Short mmCIF file of C-alpha atoms and ligand atoms in Angstrom, two decimals:
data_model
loop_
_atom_site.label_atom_id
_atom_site.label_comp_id
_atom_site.label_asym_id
_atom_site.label_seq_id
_atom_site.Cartn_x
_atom_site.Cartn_y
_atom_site.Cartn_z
CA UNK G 166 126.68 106.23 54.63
CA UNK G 167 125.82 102.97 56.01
CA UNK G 168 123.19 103.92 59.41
CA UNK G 169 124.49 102.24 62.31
CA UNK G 170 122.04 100.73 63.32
CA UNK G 171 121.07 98.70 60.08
CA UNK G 172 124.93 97.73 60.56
CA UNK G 173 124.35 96.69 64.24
CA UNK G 174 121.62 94.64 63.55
CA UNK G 175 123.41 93.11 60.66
CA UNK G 176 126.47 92.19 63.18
CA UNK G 177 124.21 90.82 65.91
CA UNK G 178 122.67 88.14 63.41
CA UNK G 179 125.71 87.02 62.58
CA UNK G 180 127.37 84.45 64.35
CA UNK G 181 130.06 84.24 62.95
CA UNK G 182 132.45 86.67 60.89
CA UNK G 183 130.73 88.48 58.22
CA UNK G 184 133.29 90.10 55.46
CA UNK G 185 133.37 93.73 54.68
CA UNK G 186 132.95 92.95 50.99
CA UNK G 187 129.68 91.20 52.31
CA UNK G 188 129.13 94.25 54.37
CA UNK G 189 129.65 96.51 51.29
CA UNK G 190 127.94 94.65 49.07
CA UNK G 191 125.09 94.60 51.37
CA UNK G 192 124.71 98.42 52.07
CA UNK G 193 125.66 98.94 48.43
CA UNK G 194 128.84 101.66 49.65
CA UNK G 195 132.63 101.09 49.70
CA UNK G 196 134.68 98.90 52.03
CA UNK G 197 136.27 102.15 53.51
CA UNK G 198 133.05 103.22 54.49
CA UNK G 199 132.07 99.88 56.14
CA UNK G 200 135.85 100.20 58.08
CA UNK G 201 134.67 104.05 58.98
CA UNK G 202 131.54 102.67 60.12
CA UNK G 203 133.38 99.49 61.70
CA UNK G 204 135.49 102.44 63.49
CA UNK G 205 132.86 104.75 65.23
CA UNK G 206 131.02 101.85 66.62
CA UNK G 207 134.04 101.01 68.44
CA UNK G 208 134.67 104.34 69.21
CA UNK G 209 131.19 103.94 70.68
CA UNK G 210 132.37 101.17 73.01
CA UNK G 211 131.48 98.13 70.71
CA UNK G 212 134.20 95.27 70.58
CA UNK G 213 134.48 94.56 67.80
CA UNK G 214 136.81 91.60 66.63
CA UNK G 215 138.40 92.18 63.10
CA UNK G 216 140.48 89.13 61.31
CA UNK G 217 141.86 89.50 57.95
CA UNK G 218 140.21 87.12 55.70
CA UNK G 219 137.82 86.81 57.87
CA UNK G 220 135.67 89.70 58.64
CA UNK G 221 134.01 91.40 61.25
CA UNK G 222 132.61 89.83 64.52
CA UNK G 223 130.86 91.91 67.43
CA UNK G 224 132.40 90.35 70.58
CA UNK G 225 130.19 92.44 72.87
CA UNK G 226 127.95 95.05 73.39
CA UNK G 227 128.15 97.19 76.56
CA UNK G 228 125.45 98.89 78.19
CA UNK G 229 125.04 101.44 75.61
CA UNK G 230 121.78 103.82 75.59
CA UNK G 231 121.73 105.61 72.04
CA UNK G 232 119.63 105.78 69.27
CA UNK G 233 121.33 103.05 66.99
CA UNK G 234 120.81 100.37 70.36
CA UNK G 235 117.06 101.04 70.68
CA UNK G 236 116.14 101.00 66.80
CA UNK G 237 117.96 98.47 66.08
CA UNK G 238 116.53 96.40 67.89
CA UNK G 239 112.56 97.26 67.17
CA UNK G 240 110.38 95.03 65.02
CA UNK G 241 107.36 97.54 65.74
CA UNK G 242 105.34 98.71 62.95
CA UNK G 243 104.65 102.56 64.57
CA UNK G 244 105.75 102.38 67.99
CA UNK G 245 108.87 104.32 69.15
CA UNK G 246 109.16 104.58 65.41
CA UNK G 247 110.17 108.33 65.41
CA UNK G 248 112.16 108.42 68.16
CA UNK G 249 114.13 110.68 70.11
CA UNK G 250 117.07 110.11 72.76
CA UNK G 251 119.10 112.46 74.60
CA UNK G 252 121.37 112.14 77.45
CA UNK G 253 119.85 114.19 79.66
CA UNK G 254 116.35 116.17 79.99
CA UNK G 255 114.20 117.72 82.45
CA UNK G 256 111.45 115.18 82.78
CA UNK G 257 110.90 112.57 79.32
CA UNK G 258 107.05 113.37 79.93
CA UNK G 259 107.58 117.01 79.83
CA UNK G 260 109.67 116.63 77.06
CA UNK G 261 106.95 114.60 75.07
CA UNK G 262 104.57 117.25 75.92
CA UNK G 263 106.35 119.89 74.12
CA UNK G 264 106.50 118.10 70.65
CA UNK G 265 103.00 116.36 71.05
CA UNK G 266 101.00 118.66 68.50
CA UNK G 267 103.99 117.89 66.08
CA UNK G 268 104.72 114.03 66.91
CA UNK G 269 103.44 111.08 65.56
CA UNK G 270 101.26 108.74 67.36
CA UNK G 271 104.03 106.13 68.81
CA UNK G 272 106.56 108.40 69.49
CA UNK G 273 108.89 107.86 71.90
CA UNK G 274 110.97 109.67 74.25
CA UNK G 275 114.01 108.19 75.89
CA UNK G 276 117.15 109.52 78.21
CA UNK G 277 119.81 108.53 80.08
CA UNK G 278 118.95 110.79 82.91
CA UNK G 279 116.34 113.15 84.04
CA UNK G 280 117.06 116.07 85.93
CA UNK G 281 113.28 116.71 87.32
CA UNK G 282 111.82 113.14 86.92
CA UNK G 283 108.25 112.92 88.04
CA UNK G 284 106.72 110.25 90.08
CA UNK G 285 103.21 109.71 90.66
CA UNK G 286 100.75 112.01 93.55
CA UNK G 287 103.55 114.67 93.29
CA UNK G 288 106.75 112.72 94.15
CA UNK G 289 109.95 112.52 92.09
CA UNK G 290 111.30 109.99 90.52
CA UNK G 291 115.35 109.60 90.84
CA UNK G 292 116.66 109.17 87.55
CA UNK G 293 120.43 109.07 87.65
CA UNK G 294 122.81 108.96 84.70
CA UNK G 295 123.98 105.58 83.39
CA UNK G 296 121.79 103.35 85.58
CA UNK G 297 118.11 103.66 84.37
CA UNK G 298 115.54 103.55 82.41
CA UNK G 299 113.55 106.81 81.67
CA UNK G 300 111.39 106.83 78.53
CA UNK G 301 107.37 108.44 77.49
CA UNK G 302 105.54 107.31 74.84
CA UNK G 303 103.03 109.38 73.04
CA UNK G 304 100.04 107.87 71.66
CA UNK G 305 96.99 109.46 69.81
CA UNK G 306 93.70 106.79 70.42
CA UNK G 307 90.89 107.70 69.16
CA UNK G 308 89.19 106.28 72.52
CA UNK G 309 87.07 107.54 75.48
CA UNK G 310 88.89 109.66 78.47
CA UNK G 311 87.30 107.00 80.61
CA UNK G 312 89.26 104.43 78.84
CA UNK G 313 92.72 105.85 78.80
CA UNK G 314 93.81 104.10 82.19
CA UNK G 315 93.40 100.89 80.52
CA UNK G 316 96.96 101.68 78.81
CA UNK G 317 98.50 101.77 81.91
CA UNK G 318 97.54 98.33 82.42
CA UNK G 319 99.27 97.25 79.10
CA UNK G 320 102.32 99.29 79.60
CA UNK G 321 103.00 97.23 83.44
CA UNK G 322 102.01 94.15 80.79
CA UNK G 323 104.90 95.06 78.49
CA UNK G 324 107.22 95.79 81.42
CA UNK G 325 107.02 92.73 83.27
CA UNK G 326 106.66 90.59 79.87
CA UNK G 327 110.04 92.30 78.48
CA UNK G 328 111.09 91.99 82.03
CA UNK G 329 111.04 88.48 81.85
CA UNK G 330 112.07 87.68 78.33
CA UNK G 331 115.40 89.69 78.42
CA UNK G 332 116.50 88.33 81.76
CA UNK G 333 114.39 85.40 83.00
CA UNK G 334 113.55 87.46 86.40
CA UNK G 335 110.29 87.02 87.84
CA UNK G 336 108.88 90.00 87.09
CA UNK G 337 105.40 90.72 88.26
CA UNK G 338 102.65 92.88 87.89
CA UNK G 339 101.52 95.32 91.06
CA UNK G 340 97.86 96.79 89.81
CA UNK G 341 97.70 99.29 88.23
CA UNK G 342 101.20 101.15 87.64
CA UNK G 343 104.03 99.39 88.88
CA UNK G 344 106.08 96.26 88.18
CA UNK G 345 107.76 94.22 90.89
CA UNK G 346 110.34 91.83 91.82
CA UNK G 347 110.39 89.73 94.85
CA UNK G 348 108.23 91.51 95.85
CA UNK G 349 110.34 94.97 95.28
CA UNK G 350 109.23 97.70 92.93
CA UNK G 351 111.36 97.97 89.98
CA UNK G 352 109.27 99.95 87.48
CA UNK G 353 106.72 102.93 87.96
CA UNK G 354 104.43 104.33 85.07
CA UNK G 355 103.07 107.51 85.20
CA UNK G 356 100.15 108.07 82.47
CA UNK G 357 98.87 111.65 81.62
CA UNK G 358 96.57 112.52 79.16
CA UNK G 359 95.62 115.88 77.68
CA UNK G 360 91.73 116.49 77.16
CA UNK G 361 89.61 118.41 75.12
CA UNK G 362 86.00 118.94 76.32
CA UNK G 363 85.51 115.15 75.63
CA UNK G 364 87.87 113.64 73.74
CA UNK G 365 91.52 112.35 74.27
CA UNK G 366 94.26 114.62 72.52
CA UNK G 367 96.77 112.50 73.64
CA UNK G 368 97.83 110.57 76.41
CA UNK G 369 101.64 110.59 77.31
CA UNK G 370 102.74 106.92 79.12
CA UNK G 371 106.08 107.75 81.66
CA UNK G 372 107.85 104.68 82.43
CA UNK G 373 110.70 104.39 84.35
CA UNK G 374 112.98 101.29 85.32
CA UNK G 375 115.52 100.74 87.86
CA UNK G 376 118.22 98.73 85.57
CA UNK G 377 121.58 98.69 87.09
CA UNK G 378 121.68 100.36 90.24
CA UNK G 379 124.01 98.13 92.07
CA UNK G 380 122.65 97.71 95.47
CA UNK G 381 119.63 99.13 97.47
CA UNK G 382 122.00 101.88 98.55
CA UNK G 383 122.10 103.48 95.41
CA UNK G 384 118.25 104.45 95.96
CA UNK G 385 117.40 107.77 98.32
CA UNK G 386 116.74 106.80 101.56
CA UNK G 387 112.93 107.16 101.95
CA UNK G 388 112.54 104.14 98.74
CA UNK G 389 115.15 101.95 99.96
CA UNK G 390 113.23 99.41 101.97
CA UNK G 391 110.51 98.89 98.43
CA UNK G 392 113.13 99.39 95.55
CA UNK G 393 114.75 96.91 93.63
CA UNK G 394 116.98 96.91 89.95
CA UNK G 395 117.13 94.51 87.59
CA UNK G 396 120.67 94.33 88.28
CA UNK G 397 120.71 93.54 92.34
CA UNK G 398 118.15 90.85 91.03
CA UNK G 399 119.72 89.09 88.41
CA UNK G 400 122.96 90.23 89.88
CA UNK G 401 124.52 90.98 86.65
CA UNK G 402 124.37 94.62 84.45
CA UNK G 403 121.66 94.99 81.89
CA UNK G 404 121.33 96.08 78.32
CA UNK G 405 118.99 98.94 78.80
CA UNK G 406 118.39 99.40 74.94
CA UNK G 407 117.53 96.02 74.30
CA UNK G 408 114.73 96.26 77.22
CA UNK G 409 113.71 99.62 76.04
CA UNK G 410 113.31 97.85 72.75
CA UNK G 411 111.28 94.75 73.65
CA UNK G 412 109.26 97.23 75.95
CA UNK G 413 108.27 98.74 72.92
CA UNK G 414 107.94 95.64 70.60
CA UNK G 415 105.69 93.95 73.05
CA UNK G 416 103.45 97.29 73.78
CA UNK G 417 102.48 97.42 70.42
CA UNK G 418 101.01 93.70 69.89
CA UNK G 419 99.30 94.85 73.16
CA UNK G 420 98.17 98.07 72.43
CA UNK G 421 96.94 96.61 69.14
CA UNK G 422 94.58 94.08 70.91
CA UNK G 423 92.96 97.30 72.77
CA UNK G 424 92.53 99.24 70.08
CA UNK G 425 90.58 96.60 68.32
CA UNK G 426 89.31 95.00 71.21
CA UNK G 427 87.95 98.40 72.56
CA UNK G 428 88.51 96.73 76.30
CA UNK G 429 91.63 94.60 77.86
CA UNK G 430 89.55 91.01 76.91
CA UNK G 431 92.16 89.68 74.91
CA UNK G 432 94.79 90.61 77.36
CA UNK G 433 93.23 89.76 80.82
CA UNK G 434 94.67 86.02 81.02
CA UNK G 435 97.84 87.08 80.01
CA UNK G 436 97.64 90.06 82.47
CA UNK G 437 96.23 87.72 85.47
CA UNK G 438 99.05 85.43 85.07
CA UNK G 439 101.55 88.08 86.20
CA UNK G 440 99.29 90.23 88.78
CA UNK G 441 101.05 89.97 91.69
CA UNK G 442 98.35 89.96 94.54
CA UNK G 443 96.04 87.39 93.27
CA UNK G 444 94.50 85.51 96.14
CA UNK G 445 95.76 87.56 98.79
CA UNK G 446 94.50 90.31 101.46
CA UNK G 447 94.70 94.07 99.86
CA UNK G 448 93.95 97.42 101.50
CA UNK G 449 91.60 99.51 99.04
CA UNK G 450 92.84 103.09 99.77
CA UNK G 451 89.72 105.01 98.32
CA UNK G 452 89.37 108.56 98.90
CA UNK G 453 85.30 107.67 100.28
CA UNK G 454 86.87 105.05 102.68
CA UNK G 455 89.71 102.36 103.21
CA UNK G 456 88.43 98.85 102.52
CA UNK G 457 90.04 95.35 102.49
CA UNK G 458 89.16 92.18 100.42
CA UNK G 459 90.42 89.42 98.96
CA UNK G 460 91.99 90.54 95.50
CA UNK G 461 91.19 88.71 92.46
CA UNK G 462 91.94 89.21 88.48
CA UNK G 463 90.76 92.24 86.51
CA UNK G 464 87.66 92.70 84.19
CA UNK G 465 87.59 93.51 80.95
CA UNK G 466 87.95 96.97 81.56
CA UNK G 467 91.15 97.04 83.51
CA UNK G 468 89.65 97.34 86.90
CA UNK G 469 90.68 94.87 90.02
CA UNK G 470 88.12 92.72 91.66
CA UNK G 471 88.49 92.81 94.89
CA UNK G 472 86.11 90.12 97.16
CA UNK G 473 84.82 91.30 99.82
CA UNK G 474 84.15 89.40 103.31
CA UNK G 475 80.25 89.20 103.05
CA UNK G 476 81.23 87.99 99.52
CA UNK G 477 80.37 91.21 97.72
CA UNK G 478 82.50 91.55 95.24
CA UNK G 479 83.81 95.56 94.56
CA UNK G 480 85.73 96.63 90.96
CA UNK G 481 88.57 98.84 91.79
CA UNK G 482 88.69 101.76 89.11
CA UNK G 483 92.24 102.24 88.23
CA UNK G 484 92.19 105.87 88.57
CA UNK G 485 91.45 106.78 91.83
CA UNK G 486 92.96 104.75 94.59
CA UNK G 487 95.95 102.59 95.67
CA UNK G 488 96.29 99.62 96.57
CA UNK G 489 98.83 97.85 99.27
CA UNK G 490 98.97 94.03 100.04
CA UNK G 491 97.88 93.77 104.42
CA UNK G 492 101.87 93.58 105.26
CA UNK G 493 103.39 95.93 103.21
CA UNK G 494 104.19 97.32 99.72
CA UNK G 495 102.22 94.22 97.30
C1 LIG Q 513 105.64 106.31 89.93
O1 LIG Q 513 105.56 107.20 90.78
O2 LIG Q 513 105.65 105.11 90.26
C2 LIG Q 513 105.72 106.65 88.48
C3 LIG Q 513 107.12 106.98 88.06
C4 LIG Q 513 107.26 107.33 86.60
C5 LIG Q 513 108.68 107.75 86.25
C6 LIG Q 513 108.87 107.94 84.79
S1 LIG Q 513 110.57 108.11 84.35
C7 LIG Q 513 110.13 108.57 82.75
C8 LIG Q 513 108.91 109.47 82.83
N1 LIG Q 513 109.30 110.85 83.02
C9 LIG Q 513 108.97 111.29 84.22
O3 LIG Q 513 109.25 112.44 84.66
N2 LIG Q 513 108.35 110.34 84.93
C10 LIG Q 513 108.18 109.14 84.14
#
C-alpha cells in the first residue's frame, strides 16, 4: 500500500485539493486504498478536508512525532535515513549504542520520551512525553579521535539554523554544546564516541530540545531560572517532526563540509554569526585554573578564542572545560 509518508508529503505540496484518482494514479494502487490511507492518517490526528469532486486537502497537521512526520519531511541523502522512532526508551544514546555495530552511518534515533535521559558531567536530562525533543545520531567518520568534538560544533550549527528557519526565533549558539534563546538554554548535545586504540568506531551525537513545554514551570526546579522552549518563546506549539527534520537536513550539508574540509573552515562564518558570546567577558572553567577573557570567534578547528587582558590570546579546546558569560549562564 501507499507509505504514508510519500502520501503526506504529496498532501503538504498541494495547495489545493488533489483528487484520489490523482492520488491513485500517482501511487499506481486503487482509490479504496488511497481512502484507507486517507482514513488512518486521520485516525492519526491529521485533518483532513474531503469534498466530493474535489479531492483531498490536509487542513492541519498537529504536533505529531512518528515516523511518517520525520521522513517525510527529509531531503538528506544518508542522514536519519534508516531511522528509528519509538515512544518511549531508556536514553536515545543508549539506545543507539546497542544497534551501532549493525546501523548505518546516519542513523538516527528519535522518541517521544526518555525514561533515563542523560545530560552532560553526569546530570539527567528531563525528557517528558509529548513536549520534547530527544533524538542520537550515529555517524561512522573515518576521522581522528581528536577531531570528533568538532561535530558537536555542527550539530549546535544545525540546531540553532533549524531553530531559526522553522520559527523565526533568535536562536543562538552557546560554545560548544548548547543552543540558546534570549539568552535561555533551549537545546543540549551530548556527543560520545566509542574508540579503538586510535581510531573512531563511532561517535553517537545526543540532542535534546525543549519544544513545547508551556512555561518555565514545566522544568524541575534546579533548571528553571536557565531553561527556555521553543514554545514559551514563540508562544505558540511546535511541530517537533518538522524540526527534527530540518535538524537533520541541515546537519548533513554541514557535516558534508567537515568531512571534506577535514576542519570547520567552511563553516566558521556561518558558525560566528550565531555564537552567542562574541565580544563579551567569559569565565574559562579549566580543570588547571579558571581564567577570564574577552571571547572571540572559533578557529578552524572548532576551538574558542578567548583574548586575554595582556592581549594574549588562549584557544579553548572544546573538550575539556566550560564556559559561562561574567553574569550568568552565556
Ligand atoms: C546537556 O547536558 O546539555 C546535554 C543533554 C543531552 C540530552 C540528549 S536527549 C537525547 C539524547 N539522549 C540522552 O540520554 N541524552 C541526549
Amino acid at each position: 500500500m501507499t507509505d504514508k509518508a510519500d502520501l503526506l508529503a504529496l498532501l503538504r505540496e498541494g495547495t489545493t485539493y488533489i483528487s484520489g484518482q490523482e492520488l491513485s494514479e500517482h501511487f499506481g494502487v486503487s482509490r479504496t486504498a488511497i481512502w484507507k490511507a486517507i482514513r488512518t492518517l486521520k485516525e492519526d490526528g491529521y485533518e483532513i478536508e474531503a469534498v466530493p469532486n474535489k479531492g483531498y486537502r490536509l487542513v492541519s497537521t498537529p504536533d505529531i512525532m512518528s515516523y511518517s512526520e520525520i521522513s517525510s519531511r527529509l531531503g538528506t541523502g544518508y542522514v536519519a535515513r534508516e531511522l528509528y522512532y519509538y515512544d518511549k526508551v531508556d536514553s536515545t544514546n543508549v539506545r543507539v549504542r546497542q544497534i551501532a555495530d549493525t546501523a548505518s552511518d546516519g542513523t538516527l534515533v528519535v522518541s517521544d520520551m526518555q525514561e533515563a535521559g542523560r545530560g552532560r558531567r553526569g546530570r539527567g536530562w528531563n525528557s517528558p512525553a509529548g513536549t520534547g525533543i530527544y533524538m542520537s545520531l550515529l555517524l561512522k567518520p573515518d576521522i581522528m579521535p581528536s577531531d570528533a568534538p568538532m561535530i558537536t560544533l555542527i550539530m549546535a550549527l544545525a540546531v540553532a539554523g533549524a531553530i531559526r528557519n522553522t520559527t523565526g526565533l533568535d536562536a543562538r549558539i552557546k560554545w560548544p554544546n548548547d543552543v540558546v534563546i534570549n539568552g535561555r538554554k533551549t537545546c543540549g548535545i551530548l556527543t560520545e564516541m566509542d574508540m579503538e586504540s586510535d581510531y573512531i568506531r563511532d561517535v553517537i551525537v545526543g540532542v535534546g530540545i525543549n519544544v513545547n513545554q508551556p512555561d518555565t514551570g514545566s522544568f524541575p526546579e534546579e533548571i528553571r531560572g536557565t531553561a527556555t522552549s521553543l514554545k514559551i518563546e514563540a508562544g505558540e506549539t511546535v511541530r517537533r517532526s518538522a524540526l527534527v527534520a530540518e535538524v537533520m537536513n541541515l546537519f548533513e550539508g554541514y557535516y558534508d563540509s567537515f568531512l571534506g574540509n577535514g576542519d570547520l573552515s567552511g563553516l566558521r562564518q556561518e558558525y560566528e554569526k550565531l555564537l552567542v558570546s562574541i565580544g563579551t567577558e567569559v569565565r574559562v572553567l579549566d580543570p588547571g585554573g579558571e581564567y577570564s577573557g574577552i571571547s572571540g570567534g572559533i578557529d578552524d578547528r572548532g576551538e574558542l578564542l578567548v583574548k586575554m587582558p595582556d592581549g594574549e590570546v588562549r584557544t579553548v579546546y572544546a573538550g575539556e572545560v566550560s564556559v559561562r558569560g561574567i553574569y550568568g549562564y552565556v
